[in-house]
PDB file of C-alpha atoms and ligand atoms in Angstrom:
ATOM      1  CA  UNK A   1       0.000   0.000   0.000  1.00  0.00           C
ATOM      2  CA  UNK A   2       1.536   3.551  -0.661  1.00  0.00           C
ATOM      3  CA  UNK A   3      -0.692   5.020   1.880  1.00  0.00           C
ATOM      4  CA  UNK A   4      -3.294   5.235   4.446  1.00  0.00           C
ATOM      5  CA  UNK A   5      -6.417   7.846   4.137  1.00  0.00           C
ATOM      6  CA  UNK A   6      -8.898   9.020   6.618  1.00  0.00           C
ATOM      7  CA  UNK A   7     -12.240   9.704   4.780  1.00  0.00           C
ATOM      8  CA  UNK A   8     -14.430  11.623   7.391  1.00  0.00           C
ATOM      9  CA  UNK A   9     -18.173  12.795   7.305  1.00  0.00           C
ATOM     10  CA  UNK A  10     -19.729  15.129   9.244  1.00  0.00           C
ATOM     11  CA  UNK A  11     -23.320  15.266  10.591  1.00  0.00           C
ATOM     12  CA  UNK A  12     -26.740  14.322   8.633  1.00  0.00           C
ATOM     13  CA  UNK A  13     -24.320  12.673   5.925  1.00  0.00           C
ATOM     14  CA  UNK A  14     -26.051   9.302   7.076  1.00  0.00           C
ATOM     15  CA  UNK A  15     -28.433  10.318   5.639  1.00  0.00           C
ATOM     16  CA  UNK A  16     -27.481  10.862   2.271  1.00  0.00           C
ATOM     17  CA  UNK A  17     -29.808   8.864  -0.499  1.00  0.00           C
ATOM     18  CA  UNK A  18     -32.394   8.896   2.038  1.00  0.00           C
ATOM     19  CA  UNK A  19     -33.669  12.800   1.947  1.00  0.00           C
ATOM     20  CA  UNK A  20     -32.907  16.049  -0.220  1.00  0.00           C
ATOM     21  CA  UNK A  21     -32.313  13.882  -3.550  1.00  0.00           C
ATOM     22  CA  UNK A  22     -32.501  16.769  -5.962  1.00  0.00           C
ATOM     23  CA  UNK A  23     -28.685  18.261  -3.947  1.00  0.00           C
ATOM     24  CA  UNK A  24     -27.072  15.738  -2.701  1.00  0.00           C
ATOM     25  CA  UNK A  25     -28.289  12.986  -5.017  1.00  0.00           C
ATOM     26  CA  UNK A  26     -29.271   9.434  -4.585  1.00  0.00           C
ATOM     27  CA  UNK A  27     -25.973   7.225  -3.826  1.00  0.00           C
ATOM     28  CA  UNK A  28     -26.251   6.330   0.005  1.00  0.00           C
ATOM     29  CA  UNK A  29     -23.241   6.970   1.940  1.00  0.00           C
ATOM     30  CA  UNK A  30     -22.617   2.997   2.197  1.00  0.00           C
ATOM     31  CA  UNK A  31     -22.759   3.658  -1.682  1.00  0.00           C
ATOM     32  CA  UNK A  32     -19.949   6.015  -1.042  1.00  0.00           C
ATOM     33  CA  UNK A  33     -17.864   4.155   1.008  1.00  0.00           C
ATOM     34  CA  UNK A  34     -17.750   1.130  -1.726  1.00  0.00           C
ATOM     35  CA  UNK A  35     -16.622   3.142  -4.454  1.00  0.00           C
ATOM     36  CA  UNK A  36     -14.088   5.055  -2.237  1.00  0.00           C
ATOM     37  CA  UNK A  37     -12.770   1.691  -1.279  1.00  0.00           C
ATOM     38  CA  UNK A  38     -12.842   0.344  -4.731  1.00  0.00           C
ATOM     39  CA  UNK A  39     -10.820   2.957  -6.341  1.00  0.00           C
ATOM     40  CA  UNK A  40      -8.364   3.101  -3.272  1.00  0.00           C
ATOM     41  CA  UNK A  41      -7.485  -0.613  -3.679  1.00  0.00           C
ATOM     42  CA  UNK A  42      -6.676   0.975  -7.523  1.00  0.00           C
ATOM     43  CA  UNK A  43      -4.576   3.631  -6.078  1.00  0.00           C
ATOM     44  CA  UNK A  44      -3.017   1.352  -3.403  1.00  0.00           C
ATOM     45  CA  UNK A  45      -4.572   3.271  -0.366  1.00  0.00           C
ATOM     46  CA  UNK A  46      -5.115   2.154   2.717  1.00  0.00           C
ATOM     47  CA  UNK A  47      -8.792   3.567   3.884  1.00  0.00           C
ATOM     48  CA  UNK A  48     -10.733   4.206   7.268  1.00  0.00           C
ATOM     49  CA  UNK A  49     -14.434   5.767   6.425  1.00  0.00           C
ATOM     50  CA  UNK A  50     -16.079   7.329   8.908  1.00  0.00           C
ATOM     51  CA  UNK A  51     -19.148   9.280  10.112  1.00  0.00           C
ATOM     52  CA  UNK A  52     -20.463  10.910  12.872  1.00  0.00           C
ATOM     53  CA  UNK A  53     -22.795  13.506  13.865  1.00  0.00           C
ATOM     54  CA  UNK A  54     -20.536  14.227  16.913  1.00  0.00           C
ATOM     55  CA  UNK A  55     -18.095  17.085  16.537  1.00  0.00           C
ATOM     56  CA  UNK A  56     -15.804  15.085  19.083  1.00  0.00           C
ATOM     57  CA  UNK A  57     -15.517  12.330  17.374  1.00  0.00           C
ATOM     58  CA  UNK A  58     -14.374  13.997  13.794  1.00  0.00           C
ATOM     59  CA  UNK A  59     -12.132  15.754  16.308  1.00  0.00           C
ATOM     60  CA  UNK A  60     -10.400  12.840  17.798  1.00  0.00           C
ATOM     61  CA  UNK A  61     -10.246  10.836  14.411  1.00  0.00           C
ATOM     62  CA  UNK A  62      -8.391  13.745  13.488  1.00  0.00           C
ATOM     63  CA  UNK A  63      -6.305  13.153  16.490  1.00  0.00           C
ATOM     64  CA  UNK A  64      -5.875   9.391  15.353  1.00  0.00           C
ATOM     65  CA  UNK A  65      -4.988  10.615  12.116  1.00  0.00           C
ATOM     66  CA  UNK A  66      -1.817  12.072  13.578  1.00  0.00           C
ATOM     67  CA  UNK A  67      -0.571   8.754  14.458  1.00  0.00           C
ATOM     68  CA  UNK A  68      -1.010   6.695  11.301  1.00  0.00           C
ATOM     69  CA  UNK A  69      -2.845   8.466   8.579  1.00  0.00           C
ATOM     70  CA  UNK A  70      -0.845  10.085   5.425  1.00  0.00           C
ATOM     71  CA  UNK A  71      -3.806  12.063   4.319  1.00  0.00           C
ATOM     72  CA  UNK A  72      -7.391  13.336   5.157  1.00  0.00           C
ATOM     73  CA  UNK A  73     -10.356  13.576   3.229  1.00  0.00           C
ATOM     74  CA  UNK A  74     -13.016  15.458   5.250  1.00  0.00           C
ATOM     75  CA  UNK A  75     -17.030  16.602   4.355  1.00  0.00           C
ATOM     76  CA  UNK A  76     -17.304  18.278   7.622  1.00  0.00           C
ATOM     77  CA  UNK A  77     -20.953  19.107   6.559  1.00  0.00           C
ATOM     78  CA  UNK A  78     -22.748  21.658   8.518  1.00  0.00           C
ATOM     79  CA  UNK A  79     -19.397  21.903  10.888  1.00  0.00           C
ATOM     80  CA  UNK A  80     -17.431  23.471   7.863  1.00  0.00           C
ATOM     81  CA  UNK A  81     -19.468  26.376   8.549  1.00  0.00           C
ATOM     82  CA  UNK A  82     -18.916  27.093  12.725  1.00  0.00           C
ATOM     83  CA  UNK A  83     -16.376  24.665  13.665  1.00  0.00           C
ATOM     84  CA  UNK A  84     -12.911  26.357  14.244  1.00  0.00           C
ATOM     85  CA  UNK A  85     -12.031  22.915  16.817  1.00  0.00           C
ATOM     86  CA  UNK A  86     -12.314  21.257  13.551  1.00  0.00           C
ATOM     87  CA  UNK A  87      -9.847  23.403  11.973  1.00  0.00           C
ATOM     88  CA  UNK A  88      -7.767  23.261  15.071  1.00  0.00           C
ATOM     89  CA  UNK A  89      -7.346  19.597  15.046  1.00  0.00           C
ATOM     90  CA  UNK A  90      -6.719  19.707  11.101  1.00  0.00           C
ATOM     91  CA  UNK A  91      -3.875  22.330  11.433  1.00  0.00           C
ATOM     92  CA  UNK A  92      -2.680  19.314  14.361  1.00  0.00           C
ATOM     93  CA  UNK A  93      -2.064  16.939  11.359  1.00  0.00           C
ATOM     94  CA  UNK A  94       0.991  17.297   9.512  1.00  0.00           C
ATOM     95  CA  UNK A  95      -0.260  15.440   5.824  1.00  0.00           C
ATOM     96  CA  UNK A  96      -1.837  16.707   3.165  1.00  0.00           C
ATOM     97  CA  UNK A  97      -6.343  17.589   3.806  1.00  0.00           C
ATOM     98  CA  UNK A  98      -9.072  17.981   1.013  1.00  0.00           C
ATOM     99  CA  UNK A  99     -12.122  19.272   1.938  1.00  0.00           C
ATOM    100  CA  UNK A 100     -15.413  17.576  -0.048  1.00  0.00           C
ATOM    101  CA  UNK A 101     -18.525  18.932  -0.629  1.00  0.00           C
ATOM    102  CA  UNK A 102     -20.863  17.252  -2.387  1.00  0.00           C
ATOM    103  CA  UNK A 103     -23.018  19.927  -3.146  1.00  0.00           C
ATOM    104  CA  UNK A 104     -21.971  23.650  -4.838  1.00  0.00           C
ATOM    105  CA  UNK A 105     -22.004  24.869  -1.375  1.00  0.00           C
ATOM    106  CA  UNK A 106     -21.537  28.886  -3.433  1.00  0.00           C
ATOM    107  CA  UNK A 107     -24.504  28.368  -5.028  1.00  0.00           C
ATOM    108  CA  UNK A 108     -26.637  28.083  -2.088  1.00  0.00           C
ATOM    109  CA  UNK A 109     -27.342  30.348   1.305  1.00  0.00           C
ATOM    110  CA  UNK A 110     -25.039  33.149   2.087  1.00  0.00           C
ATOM    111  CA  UNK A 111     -24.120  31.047   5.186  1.00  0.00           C
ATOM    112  CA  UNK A 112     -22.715  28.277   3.431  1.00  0.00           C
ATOM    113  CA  UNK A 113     -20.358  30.099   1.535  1.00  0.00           C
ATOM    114  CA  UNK A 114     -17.702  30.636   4.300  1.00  0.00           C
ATOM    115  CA  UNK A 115     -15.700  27.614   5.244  1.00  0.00           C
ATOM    116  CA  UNK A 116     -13.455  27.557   8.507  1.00  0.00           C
ATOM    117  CA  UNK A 117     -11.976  24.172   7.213  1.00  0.00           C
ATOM    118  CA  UNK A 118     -10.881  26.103   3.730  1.00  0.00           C
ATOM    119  CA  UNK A 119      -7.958  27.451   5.341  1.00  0.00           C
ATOM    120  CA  UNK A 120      -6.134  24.857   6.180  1.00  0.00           C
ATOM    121  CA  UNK A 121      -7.367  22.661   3.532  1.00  0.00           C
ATOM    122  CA  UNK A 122      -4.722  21.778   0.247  1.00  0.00           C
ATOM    123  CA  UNK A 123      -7.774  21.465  -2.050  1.00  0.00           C
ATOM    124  CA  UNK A 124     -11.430  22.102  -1.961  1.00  0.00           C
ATOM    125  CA  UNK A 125     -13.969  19.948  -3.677  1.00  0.00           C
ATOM    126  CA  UNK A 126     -17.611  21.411  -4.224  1.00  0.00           C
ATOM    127  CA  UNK A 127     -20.702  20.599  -6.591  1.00  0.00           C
ATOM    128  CA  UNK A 128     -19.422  17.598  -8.266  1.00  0.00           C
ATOM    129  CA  UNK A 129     -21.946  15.049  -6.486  1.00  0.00           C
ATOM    130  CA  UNK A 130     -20.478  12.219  -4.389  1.00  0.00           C
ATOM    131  CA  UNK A 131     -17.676  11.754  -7.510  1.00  0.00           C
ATOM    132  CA  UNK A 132     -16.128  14.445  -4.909  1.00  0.00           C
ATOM    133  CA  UNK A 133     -14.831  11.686  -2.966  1.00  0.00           C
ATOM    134  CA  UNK A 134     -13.384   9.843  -5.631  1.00  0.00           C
ATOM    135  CA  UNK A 135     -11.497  12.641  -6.770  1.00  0.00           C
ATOM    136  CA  UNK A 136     -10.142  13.677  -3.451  1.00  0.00           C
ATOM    137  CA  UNK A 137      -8.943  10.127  -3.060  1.00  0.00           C
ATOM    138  CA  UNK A 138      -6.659  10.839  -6.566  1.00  0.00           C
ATOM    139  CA  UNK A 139      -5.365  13.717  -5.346  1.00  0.00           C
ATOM    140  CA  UNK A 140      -4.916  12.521  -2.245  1.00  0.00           C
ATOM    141  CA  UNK A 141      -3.027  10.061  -3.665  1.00  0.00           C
ATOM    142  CA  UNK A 142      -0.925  12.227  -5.752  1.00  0.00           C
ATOM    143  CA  UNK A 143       0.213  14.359  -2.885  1.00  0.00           C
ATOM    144  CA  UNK A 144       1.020  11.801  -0.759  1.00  0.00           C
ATOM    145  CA  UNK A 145       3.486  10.128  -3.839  1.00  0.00           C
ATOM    146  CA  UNK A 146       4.876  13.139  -4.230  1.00  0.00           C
ATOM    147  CA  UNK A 147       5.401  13.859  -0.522  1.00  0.00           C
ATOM    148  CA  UNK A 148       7.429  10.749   0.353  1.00  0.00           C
ATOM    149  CA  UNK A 149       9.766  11.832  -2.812  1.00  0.00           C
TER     150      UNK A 149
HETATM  151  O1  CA2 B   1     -22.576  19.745   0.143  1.00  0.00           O
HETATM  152  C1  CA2 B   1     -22.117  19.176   1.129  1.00  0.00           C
HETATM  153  O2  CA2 B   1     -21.499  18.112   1.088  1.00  0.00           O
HETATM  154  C2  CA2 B   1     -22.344  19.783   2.523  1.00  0.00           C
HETATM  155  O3  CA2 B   1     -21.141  19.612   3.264  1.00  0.00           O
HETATM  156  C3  CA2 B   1     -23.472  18.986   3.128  1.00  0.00           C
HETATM  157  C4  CA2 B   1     -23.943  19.528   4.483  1.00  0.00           C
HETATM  158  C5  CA2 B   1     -24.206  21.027   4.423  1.00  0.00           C
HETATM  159  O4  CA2 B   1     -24.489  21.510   5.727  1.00  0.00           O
HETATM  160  C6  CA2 B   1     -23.014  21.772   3.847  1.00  0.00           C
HETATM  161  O5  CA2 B   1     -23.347  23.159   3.779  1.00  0.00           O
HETATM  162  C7  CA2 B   1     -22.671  21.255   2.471  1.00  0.00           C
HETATM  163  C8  CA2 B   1     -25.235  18.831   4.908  1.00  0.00           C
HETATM  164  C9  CA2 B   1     -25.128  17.341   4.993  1.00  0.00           C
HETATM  165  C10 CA2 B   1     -26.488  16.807   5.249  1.00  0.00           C
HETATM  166  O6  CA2 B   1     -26.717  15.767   4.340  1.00  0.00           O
HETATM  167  C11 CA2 B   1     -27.984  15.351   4.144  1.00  0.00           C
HETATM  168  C12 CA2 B   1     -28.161  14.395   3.186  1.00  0.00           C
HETATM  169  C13 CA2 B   1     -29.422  13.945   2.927  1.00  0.00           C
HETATM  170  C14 CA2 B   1     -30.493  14.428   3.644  1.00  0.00           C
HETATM  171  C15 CA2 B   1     -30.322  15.387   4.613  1.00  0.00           C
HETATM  172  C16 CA2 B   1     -29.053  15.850   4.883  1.00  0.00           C
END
């Protein structure tokens, strides 16, 4: 394996496929989770997929990230928008971060359109649907190839 990846979701995201089709589409996060894992074991990544609607918990996977994790791909959902302990605990971990969202978050409410997470974030994802994921995970990738160089 070239590396390991932390894939974390924020809150409501287990709910995805269930409610709110029409902007976050139909693909359940389980949905997500195969594909992410199918097209890591194509990259060679290593994967732990997680979700929680517990700031806490994204915080202290963050934490475990610092131990073992070469990269982090985070939708901190509704937390990208007040959580600076989230950002904290990102600027904590030393590899690269790419922040997903599934949906054009700057085509919707004023209040979505500021991101605490973007600033410490190598790459931002928005509006391409759950393919998001997939294309953190090649970036992800990428950076963490070119890192170990
Ligand atoms: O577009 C995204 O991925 C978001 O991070 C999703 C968050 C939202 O608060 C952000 O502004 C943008 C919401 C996740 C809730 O997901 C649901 C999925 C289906 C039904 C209800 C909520």
């Amino acid at each position: 394996m070239t590396g390991l990846v932390y894939v974390l979701n924020g809150p409501n995201l287990n709910l995805l496929g269930r409610r709110q089709p029409h902007i976050y589409g139909h693909e359940t996060l389980a949905d997500v989770e195969r594909d992410c894992r199918t097209l890591a074991a194509e990259l060679r990544l290593d994967l732990r997929f997680h979700q929680s609607n517990r700031e806490y918990e994204i915080i202290d996977w963050i934490h475990a990230a610092r131990e073992d994790a070469d990269g982090i791909a985070i939708n901190p959902a509704a937390f990208t928008h007040t959580s600076v302990a989230i950002l904290d605990a990102l600027h904590a971990f030393e590899g690269p971060v790419i922040e997903i969202h599934i949906s054009n978050v700057h085509k919707r409410e004023a209040f979505r359109h500021h991101s605490f997470v973007s600033s410490r974030a190598d790459g931002v994802i928005a509006g391409f649907g759950t393919q998001g994921y997939l294309l953190a995970l090649r970036r992800l990738a990428r950076l963490i190839e070119e890192g170990s160089k």
